[in-house]
XYZ file of C-alpha atoms in Angstrom:
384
model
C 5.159 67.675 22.684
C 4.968 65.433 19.412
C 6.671 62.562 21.014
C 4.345 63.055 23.893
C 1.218 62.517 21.822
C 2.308 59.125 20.389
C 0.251 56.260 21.673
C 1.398 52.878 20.382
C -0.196 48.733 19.706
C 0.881 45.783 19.292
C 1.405 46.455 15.756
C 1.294 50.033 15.119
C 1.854 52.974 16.281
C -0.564 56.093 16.463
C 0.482 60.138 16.620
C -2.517 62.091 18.763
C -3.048 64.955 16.252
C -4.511 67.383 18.584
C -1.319 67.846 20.441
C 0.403 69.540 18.037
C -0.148 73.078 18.030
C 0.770 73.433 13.801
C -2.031 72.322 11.158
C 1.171 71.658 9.295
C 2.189 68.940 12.155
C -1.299 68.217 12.306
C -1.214 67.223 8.529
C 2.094 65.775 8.726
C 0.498 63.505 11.916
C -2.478 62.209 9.882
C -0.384 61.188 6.815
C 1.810 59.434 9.484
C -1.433 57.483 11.308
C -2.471 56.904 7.644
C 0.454 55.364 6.698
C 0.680 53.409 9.904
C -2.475 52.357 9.017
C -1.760 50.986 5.679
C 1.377 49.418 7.183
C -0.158 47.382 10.532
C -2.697 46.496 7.479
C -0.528 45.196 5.806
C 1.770 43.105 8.484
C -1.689 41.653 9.067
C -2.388 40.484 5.909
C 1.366 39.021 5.249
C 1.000 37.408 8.662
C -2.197 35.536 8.038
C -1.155 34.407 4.239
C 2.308 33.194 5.930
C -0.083 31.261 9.012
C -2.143 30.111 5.604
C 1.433 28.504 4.071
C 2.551 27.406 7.027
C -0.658 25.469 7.386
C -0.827 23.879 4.251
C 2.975 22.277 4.193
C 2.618 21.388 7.345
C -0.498 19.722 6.803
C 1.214 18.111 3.689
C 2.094 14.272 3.657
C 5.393 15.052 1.312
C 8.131 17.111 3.094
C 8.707 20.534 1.591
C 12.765 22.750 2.000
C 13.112 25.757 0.856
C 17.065 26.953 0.547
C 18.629 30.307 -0.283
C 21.698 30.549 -2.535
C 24.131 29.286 0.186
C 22.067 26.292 0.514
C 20.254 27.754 4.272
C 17.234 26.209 5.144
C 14.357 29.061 4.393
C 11.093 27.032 5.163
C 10.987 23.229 6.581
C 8.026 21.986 7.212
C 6.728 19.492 9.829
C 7.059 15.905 7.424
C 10.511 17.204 6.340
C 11.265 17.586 10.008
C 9.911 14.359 10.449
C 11.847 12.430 7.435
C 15.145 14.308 8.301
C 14.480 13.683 12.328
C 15.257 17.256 13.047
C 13.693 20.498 15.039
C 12.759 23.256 12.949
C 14.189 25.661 15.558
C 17.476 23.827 15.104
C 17.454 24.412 11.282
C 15.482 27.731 10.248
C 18.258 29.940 8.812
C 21.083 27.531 8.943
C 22.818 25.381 6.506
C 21.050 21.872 5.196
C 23.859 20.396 7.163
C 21.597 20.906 10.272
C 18.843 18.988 9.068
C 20.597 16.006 7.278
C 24.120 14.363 6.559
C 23.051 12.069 4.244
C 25.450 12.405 1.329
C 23.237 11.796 -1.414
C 21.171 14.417 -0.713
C 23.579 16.953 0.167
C 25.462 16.054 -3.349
C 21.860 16.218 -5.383
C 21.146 20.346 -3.761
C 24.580 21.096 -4.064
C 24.335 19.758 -8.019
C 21.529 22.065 -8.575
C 22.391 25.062 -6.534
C 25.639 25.652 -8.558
C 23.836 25.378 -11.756
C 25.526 21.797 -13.068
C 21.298 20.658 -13.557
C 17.662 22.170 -13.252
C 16.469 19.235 -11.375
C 18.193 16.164 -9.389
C 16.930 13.205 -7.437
C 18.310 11.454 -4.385
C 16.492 8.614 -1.773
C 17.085 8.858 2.011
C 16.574 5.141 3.969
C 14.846 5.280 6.798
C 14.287 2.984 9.709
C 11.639 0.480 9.022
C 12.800 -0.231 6.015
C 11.214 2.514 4.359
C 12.975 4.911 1.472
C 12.234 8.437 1.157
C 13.357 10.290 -2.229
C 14.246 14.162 -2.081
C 13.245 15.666 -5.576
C 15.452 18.891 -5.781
C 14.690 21.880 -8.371
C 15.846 24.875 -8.728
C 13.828 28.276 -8.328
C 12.978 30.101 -11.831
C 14.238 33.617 -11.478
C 12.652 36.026 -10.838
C 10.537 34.090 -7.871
C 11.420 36.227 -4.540
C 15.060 36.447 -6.055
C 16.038 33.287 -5.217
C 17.164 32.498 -8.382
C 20.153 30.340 -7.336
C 17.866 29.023 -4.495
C 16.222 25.340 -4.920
C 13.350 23.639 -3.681
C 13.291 20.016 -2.312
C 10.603 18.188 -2.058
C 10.843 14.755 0.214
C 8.371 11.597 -0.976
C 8.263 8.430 0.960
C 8.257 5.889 -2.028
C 8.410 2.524 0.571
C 5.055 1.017 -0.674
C 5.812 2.113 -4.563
C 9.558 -0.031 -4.830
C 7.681 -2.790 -2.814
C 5.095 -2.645 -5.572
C 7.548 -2.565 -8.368
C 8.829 -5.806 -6.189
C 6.119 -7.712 -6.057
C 5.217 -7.069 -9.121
C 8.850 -8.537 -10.829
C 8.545 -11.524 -7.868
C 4.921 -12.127 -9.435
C 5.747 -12.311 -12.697
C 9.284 -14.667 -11.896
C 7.266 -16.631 -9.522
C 3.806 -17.209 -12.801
C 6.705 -17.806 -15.625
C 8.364 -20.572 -13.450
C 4.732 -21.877 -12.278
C 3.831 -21.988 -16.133
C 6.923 -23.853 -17.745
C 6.451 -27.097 -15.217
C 3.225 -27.981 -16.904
C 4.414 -26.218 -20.156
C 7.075 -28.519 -20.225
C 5.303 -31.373 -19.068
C 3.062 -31.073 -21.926
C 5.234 -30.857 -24.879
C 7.523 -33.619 -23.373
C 4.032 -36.318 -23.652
C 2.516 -34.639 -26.877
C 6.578 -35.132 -28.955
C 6.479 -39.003 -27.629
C 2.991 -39.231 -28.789
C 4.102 -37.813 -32.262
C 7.304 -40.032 -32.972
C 7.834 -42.785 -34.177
C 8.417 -45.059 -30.841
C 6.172 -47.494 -30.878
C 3.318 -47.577 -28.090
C 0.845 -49.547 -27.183
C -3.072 -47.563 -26.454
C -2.621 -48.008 -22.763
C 0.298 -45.935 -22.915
C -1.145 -42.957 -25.389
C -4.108 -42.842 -23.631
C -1.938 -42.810 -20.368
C -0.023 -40.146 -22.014
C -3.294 -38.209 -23.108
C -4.824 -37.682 -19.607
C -1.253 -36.668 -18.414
C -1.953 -33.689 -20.952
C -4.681 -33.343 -19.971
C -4.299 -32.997 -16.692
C -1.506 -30.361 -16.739
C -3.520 -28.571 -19.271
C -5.984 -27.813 -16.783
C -3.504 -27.284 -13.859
C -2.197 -24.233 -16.738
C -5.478 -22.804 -16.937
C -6.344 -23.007 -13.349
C -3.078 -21.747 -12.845
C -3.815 -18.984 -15.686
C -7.235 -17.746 -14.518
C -5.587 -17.065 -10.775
C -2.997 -15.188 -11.763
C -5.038 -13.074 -13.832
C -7.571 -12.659 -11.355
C -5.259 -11.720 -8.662
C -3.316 -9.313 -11.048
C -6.501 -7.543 -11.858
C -7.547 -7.520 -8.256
C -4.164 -6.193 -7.537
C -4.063 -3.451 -9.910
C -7.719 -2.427 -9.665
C -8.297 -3.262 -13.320
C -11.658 -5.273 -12.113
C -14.120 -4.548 -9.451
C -17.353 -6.835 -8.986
C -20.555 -4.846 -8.072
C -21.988 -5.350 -4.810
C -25.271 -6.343 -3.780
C -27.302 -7.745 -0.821
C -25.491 -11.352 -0.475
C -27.215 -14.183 1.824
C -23.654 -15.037 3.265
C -25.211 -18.285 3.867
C -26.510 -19.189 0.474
C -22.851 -18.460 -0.981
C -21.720 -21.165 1.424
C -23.606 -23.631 0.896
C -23.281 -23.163 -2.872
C -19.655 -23.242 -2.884
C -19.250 -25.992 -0.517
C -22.056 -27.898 -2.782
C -19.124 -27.217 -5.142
C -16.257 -28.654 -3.244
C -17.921 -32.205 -2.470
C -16.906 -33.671 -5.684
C -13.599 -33.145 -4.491
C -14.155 -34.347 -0.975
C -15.501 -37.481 -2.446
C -13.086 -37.907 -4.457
C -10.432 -37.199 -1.454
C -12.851 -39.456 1.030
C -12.346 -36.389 2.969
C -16.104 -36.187 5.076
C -17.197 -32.382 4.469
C -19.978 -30.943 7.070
C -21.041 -27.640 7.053
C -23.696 -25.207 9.005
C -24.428 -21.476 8.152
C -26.499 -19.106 9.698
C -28.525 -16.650 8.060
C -26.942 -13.380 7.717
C -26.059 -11.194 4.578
C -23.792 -8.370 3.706
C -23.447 -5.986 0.638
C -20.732 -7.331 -1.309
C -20.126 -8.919 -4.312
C -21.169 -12.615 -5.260
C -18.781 -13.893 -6.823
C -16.191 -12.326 -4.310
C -17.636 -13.992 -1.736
C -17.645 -17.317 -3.549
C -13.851 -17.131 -4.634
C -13.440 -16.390 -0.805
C -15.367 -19.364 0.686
C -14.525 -21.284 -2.477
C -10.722 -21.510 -2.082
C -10.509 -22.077 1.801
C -12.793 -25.334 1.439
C -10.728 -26.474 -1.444
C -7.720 -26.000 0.274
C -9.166 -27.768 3.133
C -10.082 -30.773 1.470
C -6.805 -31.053 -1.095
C -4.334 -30.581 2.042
C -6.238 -33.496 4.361
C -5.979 -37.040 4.512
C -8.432 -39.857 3.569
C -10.732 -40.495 5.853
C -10.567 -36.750 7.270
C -13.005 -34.198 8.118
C -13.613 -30.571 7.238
C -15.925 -28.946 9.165
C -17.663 -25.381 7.713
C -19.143 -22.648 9.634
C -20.445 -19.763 9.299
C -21.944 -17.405 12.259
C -22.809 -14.001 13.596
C -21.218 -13.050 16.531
C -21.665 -9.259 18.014
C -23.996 -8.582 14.724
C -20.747 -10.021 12.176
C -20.082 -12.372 10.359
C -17.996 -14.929 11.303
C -16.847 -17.705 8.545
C -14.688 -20.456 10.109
C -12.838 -23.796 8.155
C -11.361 -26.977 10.486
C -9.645 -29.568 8.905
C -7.756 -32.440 9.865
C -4.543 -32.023 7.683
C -1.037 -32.163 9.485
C -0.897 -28.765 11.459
C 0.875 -26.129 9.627
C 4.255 -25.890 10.984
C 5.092 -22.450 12.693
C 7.645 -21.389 10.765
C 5.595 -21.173 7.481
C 2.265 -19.408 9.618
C 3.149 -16.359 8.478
C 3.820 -17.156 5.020
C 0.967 -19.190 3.784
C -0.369 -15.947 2.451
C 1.672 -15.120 -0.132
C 1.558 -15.843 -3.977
C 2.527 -19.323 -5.019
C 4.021 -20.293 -1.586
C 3.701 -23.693 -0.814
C 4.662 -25.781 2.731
C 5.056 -29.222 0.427
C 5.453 -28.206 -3.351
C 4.973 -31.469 -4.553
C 2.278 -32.616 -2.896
C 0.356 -29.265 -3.649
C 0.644 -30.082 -7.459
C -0.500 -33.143 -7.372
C -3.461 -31.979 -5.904
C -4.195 -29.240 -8.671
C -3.407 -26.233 -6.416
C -2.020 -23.087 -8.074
C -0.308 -21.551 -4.648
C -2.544 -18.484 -4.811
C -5.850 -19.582 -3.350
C -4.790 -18.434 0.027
C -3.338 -14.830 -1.341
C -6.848 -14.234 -3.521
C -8.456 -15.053 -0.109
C -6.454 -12.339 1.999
C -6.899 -9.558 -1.178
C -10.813 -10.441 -1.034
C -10.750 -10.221 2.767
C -9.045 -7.164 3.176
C -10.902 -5.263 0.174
C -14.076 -5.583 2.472
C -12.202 -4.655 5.791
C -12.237 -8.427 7.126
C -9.569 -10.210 9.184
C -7.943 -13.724 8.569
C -6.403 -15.367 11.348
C -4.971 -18.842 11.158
C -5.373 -21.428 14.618
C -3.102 -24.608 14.136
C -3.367 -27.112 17.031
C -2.603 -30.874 17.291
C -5.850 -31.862 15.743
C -5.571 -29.772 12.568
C -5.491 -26.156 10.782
C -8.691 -23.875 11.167
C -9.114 -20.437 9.215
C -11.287 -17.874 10.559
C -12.739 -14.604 8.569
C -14.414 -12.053 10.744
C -16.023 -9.402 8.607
């Protein structure tokens, strides 16, 4: 009759305590329900704090393993699935060996789970070019008793090494740009201090040649340590409510000089418009793409400025009539201290990183750069 009166759910089950014909099976009954009470409680609770965890590492960027003593995969979550290209059904409960091959790895868990080190590091490539690393510790006792488990935890680190890159490129590329004109200089200042005889033509030849490459140096100085702080976030400019126009007229009013100079003819039209932004942002932007349109044109050229609003944005646009830009090169133009013709680009005063200042300013505010080259010359256009 006992077994009669149970009554069961999903997660519990329930003794009917009128059917037994005892108060002491009647007592015994209650304590039971009680119990299964507490327990289907319980399972509850465990159940929703395991559908919390479960949440959070799989909503986590990093991948996260958890592996017992004989190195079985305990918890995997979705990015480690994803870095390791692997199913979690095909790996919960089984050996790492499921989820990867890659030696390093294996060698780094192994390393820690027989006690030979606390922590160890390994890196995974990945297609694309990118580099994951697996950091692998081992569990403190008395956590769960997995003391001789570990607990990997899987990083993609592709945009920190191409930081650390750039970074040792930059600083090659700026101490190779700096000794031309370093060397340039101290070669003209030691014949103007010996003894060989020279005639004022000559010294004050040799003075302007200083000169000269002593302002190439600081040119060269000031962009590199603009672009550095840009880089690393060391400056930021405060924005205000910038007539886009104004700041191209003034910096093309600041370019004609050089056009002059160049006989390069310079016309320009704006439309009204303005953005919040920074000033002098927007003037290092304009700035360097009509400077770079004059210095790389020929005499007797044109550059031809715009800037209008199309769909409510701003649209800033720069033609000139230099030789087009050959196609092999479009897609490096961009970077620091590249340049198509190196000599040329000297002569002219240009550092090689007006064009990489103007992508880091453009993309800070969310604007495009596109580059059009066609038989009649180069054109840049900036859609903010």
């Amino acid at each position: 009759r006992g077994l009669s009166g149970v009554t069961g759910e999903k997660d519990k089950v329930k003794l009917d305590v009128d059917s037994y014909p005892y108060p002491e099976l009647q007592q015994m009954a209650r304590d039971i329900n009680q119990l299964s009470e507490e327990v289907s409680g319980n399972m509850r609770r465990l159940q929703a704090e395991k559908e919390k965890i479960d949440y959070i590492l799989d909503n986590m960027s990093e991948g996260f393993l958890l592996l017992d003593e004989e190195e079985r995969v305990l918890t995997i979550n979705e990015a480690a699935c994803s870095f390791f290209q692997c199913r979690r059904a095909d790996v919960q409960g089984k050996n790492l060996l499921f989820a990867t091959r890659n030696l390093g790895v294996l060698e780094a868990v192994n390393s820690v789970a027989e006690g030979k080190q606390d922590t160890a590091q390994a890196q995974l490539p990945l297609a694309g070019r990118r580099t994951v690393q697996a950091n692998v510790s081992r569990v403190r006792e008395g956590e769960g008793g997995l003391a001789k488990g570990a607990i990997m935890i899987l990083t993609d680190i592709t945009d920190q090494k191409n930081a650390v890159k750039l970074r040792q490129e930059f600083f090659q590329s700026a101490s190779h740009e700096l000794k031309t004109p370093i060397t340039s200089i101290r070669g003209f200042a030691e014949l103007l201090c010996s003894d060989m005889p020279l005639d004022e033509g000559v010294r004050k030849d040799f003075s302007n040649r200083i000169l000269k490459e002593a302002e190439r140096m600081t040119s060269l100085i000031g962009d590199i340590i603009m672009i550095s702080r840009m880089e690393s976030g060391d400056i930021t400019f405060e924005r205000e409510t910038v007539d886009l126009a104004d700041a191209v007229r003034e910096s093309a009013d600041a370019v004609r000089g050089l056009a002059a100079q160049g006989k390069v003819e310079l016309e320009v039209r704006a439309e009204d418009c303005s953005i919040s932004a920074s000033r002098r942002e927007m003037g290092e932007l304009f700035g360097n793409l009509l400077v770079n349109a004059v210095r790389y044109n020929h005499p007797g050229g044109r550059v031809q400025a715009s800037l209008t609003v199309e769909k409510g944005r701003p649209v800033f646009q720069v033609f000139n009539t230099g030789d087009p830009i050959p196609e092999k090169y479009r897609e490096r133009i961009f970077e620091r201290f590249f340049r198509i013709d190196k000599g040329r680009s000297k002569e002219s005063g240009g550092t090689g990183l007006g064009l990489a200042i103007v992508k880091h300013i453009a993309g800070s505010y969310g604007a495009s750069i596109d580059l059009e080259v066609t038989g009649e010359g180069n054109r840049f256009i900036v859609r903010f």
